[in-house]
PDB file of C-alpha atoms and ligand atoms in Angstrom:
ATOM      1  CA  MET A 124      74.289 -48.130-155.926  1.00  0.00           C
ATOM      2  CA  ALA A 125      71.367 -47.599-158.227  1.00  0.00           C
ATOM      3  CA  LYS A 126      69.166 -49.773-160.345  1.00  0.00           C
ATOM      4  CA  LEU A 127      69.427 -48.949-164.036  1.00  0.00           C
ATOM      5  CA  GLN A 128      66.766 -49.084-166.720  1.00  0.00           C
ATOM      6  CA  ILE A 129      67.119 -52.033-169.092  1.00  0.00           C
ATOM      7  CA  LEU A 130      66.409 -51.358-172.771  1.00  0.00           C
ATOM      8  CA  GLU A 131      63.958 -53.775-174.381  1.00  0.00           C
ATOM      9  CA  PHE A 132      63.735 -55.200-177.897  1.00  0.00           C
ATOM     10  CA  PRO A 133      62.941 -53.751-180.441  1.00  0.00           C
ATOM     11  CA  ASP A 134      64.623 -50.594-179.041  1.00  0.00           C
ATOM     12  CA  GLU A 135      67.119 -49.565-181.714  1.00  0.00           C
ATOM     13  CA  ARG A 136      69.692 -48.506-179.102  1.00  0.00           C
ATOM     14  CA  LEU A 137      70.272 -52.224-178.468  1.00  0.00           C
ATOM     15  CA  ARG A 138      71.782 -52.297-181.981  1.00  0.00           C
ATOM     16  CA  THR A 139      74.628 -49.933-181.061  1.00  0.00           C
ATOM     17  CA  LYS A 140      78.136 -51.355-181.311  1.00  0.00           C
ATOM     18  CA  ALA A 141      80.053 -50.749-178.064  1.00  0.00           C
ATOM     19  CA  ALA A 142      83.415 -48.940-178.048  1.00  0.00           C
ATOM     20  CA  PRO A 143      86.502 -50.233-176.197  1.00  0.00           C
ATOM     21  CA  ILE A 144      87.113 -48.918-172.687  1.00  0.00           C
ATOM     22  CA  GLU A 145      90.338 -46.944-172.330  1.00  0.00           C
ATOM     23  CA  VAL A 146      90.368 -46.134-168.607  1.00  0.00           C
ATOM     24  CA  VAL A 147      89.226 -48.296-165.699  1.00  0.00           C
ATOM     25  CA  ASP A 148      88.429 -45.761-162.985  1.00  0.00           C
ATOM     26  CA  ASP A 149      86.039 -45.226-160.073  1.00  0.00           C
ATOM     27  CA  ALA A 150      83.292 -43.982-162.393  1.00  0.00           C
ATOM     28  CA  LEU A 151      83.470 -47.265-164.309  1.00  0.00           C
ATOM     29  CA  ARG A 152      83.507 -49.298-161.071  1.00  0.00           C
ATOM     30  CA  SER A 153      80.410 -47.412-159.960  1.00  0.00           C
ATOM     31  CA  LEU A 154      78.703 -48.379-163.238  1.00  0.00           C
ATOM     32  CA  ILE A 155      79.796 -52.004-162.669  1.00  0.00           C
ATOM     33  CA  ASP A 156      78.230 -51.976-159.177  1.00  0.00           C
ATOM     34  CA  ASP A 157      75.002 -50.562-160.598  1.00  0.00           C
ATOM     35  CA  MET A 158      74.977 -53.214-163.333  1.00  0.00           C
ATOM     36  CA  PHE A 159      75.344 -56.002-160.755  1.00  0.00           C
ATOM     37  CA  GLU A 160      72.517 -54.551-158.683  1.00  0.00           C
ATOM     38  CA  THR A 161      70.323 -54.282-161.786  1.00  0.00           C
ATOM     39  CA  MET A 162      71.167 -57.828-162.914  1.00  0.00           C
ATOM     40  CA  TYR A 163      70.602 -59.446-159.496  1.00  0.00           C
ATOM     41  CA  ASP A 164      67.367 -57.518-159.008  1.00  0.00           C
ATOM     42  CA  ALA A 165      65.926 -58.517-162.407  1.00  0.00           C
ATOM     43  CA  PRO A 166      66.901 -61.384-161.723  1.00  0.00           C
ATOM     44  CA  GLY A 167      69.363 -62.379-164.436  1.00  0.00           C
ATOM     45  CA  ILE A 168      72.712 -64.170-164.831  1.00  0.00           C
ATOM     46  CA  GLY A 169      74.356 -61.672-167.171  1.00  0.00           C
ATOM     47  CA  LEU A 170      74.113 -58.058-168.276  1.00  0.00           C
ATOM     48  CA  ALA A 171      75.963 -56.143-170.976  1.00  0.00           C
ATOM     49  CA  ALA A 172      76.504 -52.375-170.720  1.00  0.00           C
ATOM     50  CA  THR A 173      74.626 -52.013-174.021  1.00  0.00           C
ATOM     51  CA  GLN A 174      71.449 -53.136-172.244  1.00  0.00           C
ATOM     52  CA  VAL A 175      71.627 -50.170-169.861  1.00  0.00           C
ATOM     53  CA  ASN A 176      72.328 -47.789-172.748  1.00  0.00           C
ATOM     54  CA  VAL A 177      76.072 -47.479-172.097  1.00  0.00           C
ATOM     55  CA  HIS A 178      77.835 -48.331-175.329  1.00  0.00           C
ATOM     56  CA  ARG A 179      81.181 -49.493-174.026  1.00  0.00           C
ATOM     57  CA  ARG A 180      82.717 -52.972-173.972  1.00  0.00           C
ATOM     58  CA  LEU A 181      81.740 -54.171-170.496  1.00  0.00           C
ATOM     59  CA  LEU A 182      79.706 -57.089-169.196  1.00  0.00           C
ATOM     60  CA  VAL A 183      78.889 -58.583-165.818  1.00  0.00           C
ATOM     61  CA  ALA A 184      77.755 -62.133-165.075  1.00  0.00           C
ATOM     62  CA  ASP A 185      77.074 -64.519-162.215  1.00  0.00           C
ATOM     63  CA  VAL A 186      75.804 -68.004-163.024  1.00  0.00           C
ATOM     64  CA  SER A 187      75.986 -69.264-159.418  1.00  0.00           C
ATOM     65  CA  GLU A 188      72.853 -70.065-157.400  1.00  0.00           C
ATOM     66  CA  ASP A 189      73.876 -67.863-154.475  1.00  0.00           C
ATOM     67  CA  ARG A 190      75.451 -64.805-156.166  1.00  0.00           C
ATOM     68  CA  SER A 191      78.907 -65.978-155.122  1.00  0.00           C
ATOM     69  CA  GLU A 192      80.685 -65.845-158.495  1.00  0.00           C
ATOM     70  CA  PRO A 193      80.439 -62.270-159.810  1.00  0.00           C
ATOM     71  CA  LEU A 194      82.451 -61.877-163.012  1.00  0.00           C
ATOM     72  CA  VAL A 195      83.404 -58.570-164.635  1.00  0.00           C
ATOM     73  CA  LEU A 196      84.799 -58.522-168.156  1.00  0.00           C
ATOM     74  CA  ILE A 197      86.059 -55.280-169.687  1.00  0.00           C
ATOM     75  CA  ASN A 198      87.036 -55.336-173.388  1.00  0.00           C
ATOM     76  CA  PRO A 199      86.377 -59.100-173.611  1.00  0.00           C
ATOM     77  CA  GLU A 200      87.840 -61.049-176.524  1.00  0.00           C
ATOM     78  CA  ILE A 201      87.266 -64.746-177.243  1.00  0.00           C
ATOM     79  CA  VAL A 202      90.682 -66.255-177.976  1.00  0.00           C
ATOM     80  CA  GLU A 203      89.686 -69.928-178.110  1.00  0.00           C
ATOM     81  CA  ARG A 204      86.460 -71.760-178.817  1.00  0.00           C
ATOM     82  CA  ASP A 205      85.625 -75.480-178.992  1.00  0.00           C
ATOM     83  CA  GLY A 206      82.625 -77.704-179.499  1.00  0.00           C
ATOM     84  CA  VAL A 207      78.954 -76.837-179.758  1.00  0.00           C
ATOM     85  CA  GLN A 208      76.047 -76.760-177.325  1.00  0.00           C
ATOM     86  CA  THR A 209      72.422 -75.790-177.718  1.00  0.00           C
ATOM     87  CA  CYS A 210      70.811 -74.059-174.788  1.00  0.00           C
ATOM     88  CA  SER A 211      67.422 -72.466-174.188  1.00  0.00           C
ATOM     89  CA  GLU A 212      68.195 -68.766-173.712  1.00  0.00           C
ATOM     90  CA  GLY A 213      66.322 -65.792-172.394  1.00  0.00           C
ATOM     91  CA  CYS A 214      67.344 -62.157-172.144  1.00  0.00           C
ATOM     92  CA  LEU A 215      66.457 -59.286-169.816  1.00  0.00           C
ATOM     93  CA  SER A 216      66.016 -57.150-172.956  1.00  0.00           C
ATOM     94  CA  VAL A 217      63.593 -59.650-174.511  1.00  0.00           C
ATOM     95  CA  PRO A 218      61.279 -60.405-171.562  1.00  0.00           C
ATOM     96  CA  THR A 219      59.112 -63.549-171.493  1.00  0.00           C
ATOM     97  CA  ILE A 220      60.774 -65.042-174.601  1.00  0.00           C
ATOM     98  CA  THR A 221      63.054 -68.082-174.668  1.00  0.00           C
ATOM     99  CA  ALA A 222      64.578 -69.863-177.646  1.00  0.00           C
ATOM    100  CA  ASP A 223      67.217 -72.488-178.393  1.00  0.00           C
ATOM    101  CA  VAL A 224      70.538 -71.057-179.533  1.00  0.00           C
ATOM    102  CA  THR A 225      73.619 -73.041-180.586  1.00  0.00           C
ATOM    103  CA  ARG A 226      76.987 -71.692-179.446  1.00  0.00           C
ATOM    104  CA  ALA A 227      80.517 -72.879-178.613  1.00  0.00           C
ATOM    105  CA  GLU A 228      80.654 -75.393-175.734  1.00  0.00           C
ATOM    106  CA  ARG A 229      83.890 -74.058-174.310  1.00  0.00           C
ATOM    107  CA  ILE A 230      85.595 -70.705-174.680  1.00  0.00           C
ATOM    108  CA  VAL A 231      88.622 -68.862-173.393  1.00  0.00           C
ATOM    109  CA  VAL A 232      88.113 -65.117-172.947  1.00  0.00           C
ATOM    110  CA  THR A 233      90.660 -62.438-172.188  1.00  0.00           C
ATOM    111  CA  GLY A 234      89.943 -58.951-170.896  1.00  0.00           C
ATOM    112  CA  LEU A 235      90.359 -56.694-167.892  1.00  0.00           C
ATOM    113  CA  ASP A 236      88.839 -57.022-164.436  1.00  0.00           C
ATOM    114  CA  ARG A 237      87.351 -54.189-162.356  1.00  0.00           C
ATOM    115  CA  ASN A 238      90.829 -53.088-161.309  1.00  0.00           C
ATOM    116  CA  GLY A 239      92.060 -52.896-164.873  1.00  0.00           C
ATOM    117  CA  GLU A 240      94.172 -56.063-164.466  1.00  0.00           C
ATOM    118  CA  SER A 241      94.399 -58.548-167.332  1.00  0.00           C
ATOM    119  CA  ILE A 242      92.349 -61.681-166.841  1.00  0.00           C
ATOM    120  CA  ARG A 243      91.839 -64.885-168.755  1.00  0.00           C
ATOM    121  CA  VAL A 244      88.670 -66.878-168.156  1.00  0.00           C
ATOM    122  CA  GLU A 245      88.107 -70.472-169.245  1.00  0.00           C
ATOM    123  CA  ALA A 246      84.392 -71.162-169.388  1.00  0.00           C
ATOM    124  CA  ASP A 247      82.159 -74.022-170.419  1.00  0.00           C
ATOM    125  CA  GLY A 248      78.483 -74.900-170.103  1.00  0.00           C
ATOM    126  CA  LEU A 249      76.193 -72.147-168.857  1.00  0.00           C
ATOM    127  CA  LEU A 250      78.967 -69.611-168.194  1.00  0.00           C
ATOM    128  CA  ALA A 251      80.242 -70.044-171.756  1.00  0.00           C
ATOM    129  CA  VAL A 252      76.704 -69.474-173.082  1.00  0.00           C
ATOM    130  CA  CYS A 253      76.252 -66.429-170.869  1.00  0.00           C
ATOM    131  CA  ILE A 254      79.528 -64.764-171.899  1.00  0.00           C
ATOM    132  CA  GLN A 255      78.863 -65.382-175.602  1.00  0.00           C
ATOM    133  CA  HIS A 256      75.313 -64.004-175.235  1.00  0.00           C
ATOM    134  CA  GLU A 257      76.553 -60.847-173.447  1.00  0.00           C
ATOM    135  CA  MET A 258      79.373 -60.348-175.967  1.00  0.00           C
ATOM    136  CA  ASP A 259      76.757 -60.445-178.727  1.00  0.00           C
ATOM    137  CA  HIS A 260      75.016 -57.507-176.996  1.00  0.00           C
ATOM    138  CA  LEU A 261      78.253 -55.506-177.234  1.00  0.00           C
ATOM    139  CA  GLN A 262      78.086 -56.023-181.019  1.00  0.00           C
ATOM    140  CA  GLY A 263      74.455 -54.895-181.146  1.00  0.00           C
ATOM    141  CA  LYS A 264      73.259 -58.457-181.574  1.00  0.00           C
ATOM    142  CA  LEU A 265      70.367 -60.170-179.751  1.00  0.00           C
ATOM    143  CA  PHE A 266      69.605 -63.871-179.316  1.00  0.00           C
ATOM    144  CA  VAL A 267      66.404 -63.430-181.338  1.00  0.00           C
ATOM    145  CA  ASP A 268      68.652 -62.673-184.336  1.00  0.00           C
ATOM    146  CA  TYR A 269      69.379 -66.420-184.440  1.00  0.00           C
ATOM    147  CA  LEU A 270      65.673 -67.125-185.060  1.00  0.00           C
ATOM    148  CA  SER A 271      63.974 -67.207-188.447  1.00  0.00           C
ATOM    149  CA  PRO A 272      62.644 -63.797-189.639  1.00  0.00           C
ATOM    150  CA  LEU A 273      59.067 -65.056-189.171  1.00  0.00           C
ATOM    151  CA  LYS A 274      59.659 -66.133-185.580  1.00  0.00           C
ATOM    152  CA  ARG A 275      61.511 -62.870-184.831  1.00  0.00           C
ATOM    153  CA  GLN A 276      58.532 -60.919-186.200  1.00  0.00           C
ATOM    154  CA  MET A 277      56.237 -62.864-183.835  1.00  0.00           C
ATOM    155  CA  VAL A 278      58.493 -61.970-180.906  1.00  0.00           C
ATOM    156  CA  ARG A 279      58.446 -58.308-181.945  1.00  0.00           C
ATOM    157  CA  LYS A 280      54.635 -58.240-182.117  1.00  0.00           C
ATOM    158  CA  LYS A 281      54.302 -59.969-178.761  1.00  0.00           C
ATOM    159  CA  LEU A 282      56.670 -57.518-177.046  1.00  0.00           C
ATOM    160  CA  GLU A 283      55.106 -54.469-178.699  1.00  0.00           C
ATOM    161  CA  LYS A 284      51.717 -55.609-177.411  1.00  0.00           C
ATOM    162  CA  ARG A 285      53.187 -56.171-173.949  1.00  0.00           C
ATOM    163  CA  ALA A 286      54.724 -52.656-173.937  1.00  0.00           C
ATOM    164  CA  ARG A 287      51.412 -51.151-175.071  1.00  0.00           C
ATOM    165  CA  LEU A 288      49.488 -52.931-172.283  1.00  0.00           C
ATOM    166  CA  GLU A 289      52.045 -51.763-169.731  1.00  0.00           C
ATOM    167  CA  ARG A 290      51.662 -48.157-170.912  1.00  0.00           C
ATOM    168  CA  GLU A 291      47.860 -48.411-170.686  1.00  0.00           C
ATOM    169  CA  HIS A 292      48.053 -49.823-167.174  1.00  0.00           C
ATOM    170  CA  ALA A 293      50.440 -47.036-166.200  1.00  0.00           C
ATOM    171  CA  GLU A 294      47.903 -44.487-167.459  1.00  0.00           C
ATOM    172  CA  VAL A 295      45.114 -46.109-165.449  1.00  0.00           C
ATOM    173  CA  ARG A 296      47.251 -45.975-162.323  1.00  0.00           C
ATOM    174  CA  ALA A 297      48.188 -42.321-162.889  1.00  0.00           C
TER     175      ALA A 297
HETATM  176 NI1   NI B 704      70.643 -60.594-173.124  1.00  0.00          NI
END
């Protein structure tokens, strides 16, 4: 397994719309394993392929405390949604930033698992938030898109400054 690089806002590649996956093979399973390793290492509770610069409809998630509920969704589609909930969200592609986002309280998602078998997942609470957040990534959408333009501009400035400081520190270390 290998840790993958996570793209960070405002990287334009995060805006790419992912294409459906046609074949679930060993190469894809290897990518899935790498995505889990990357997500757990970060640490995070969800990761979309878009975030590791693979523009295909795939996400992984695990909202458990002890990494006991790994979920793989290939070509996910929301077939039912109910209710609303507002949750403070963060994102591995938007480090250090959190913001309240309102989403469906309960969803039903269909897709394929890592063996290419059809699955149907009923999710509520945090898992429902996580799946909706990751599915947004597959559409090129980020949680900061739900903020006002002014607030999003502040986030962009903050992260650009952070990236600049990191580059300068890297140069000092070199
Ligand atoms: Ni995210």
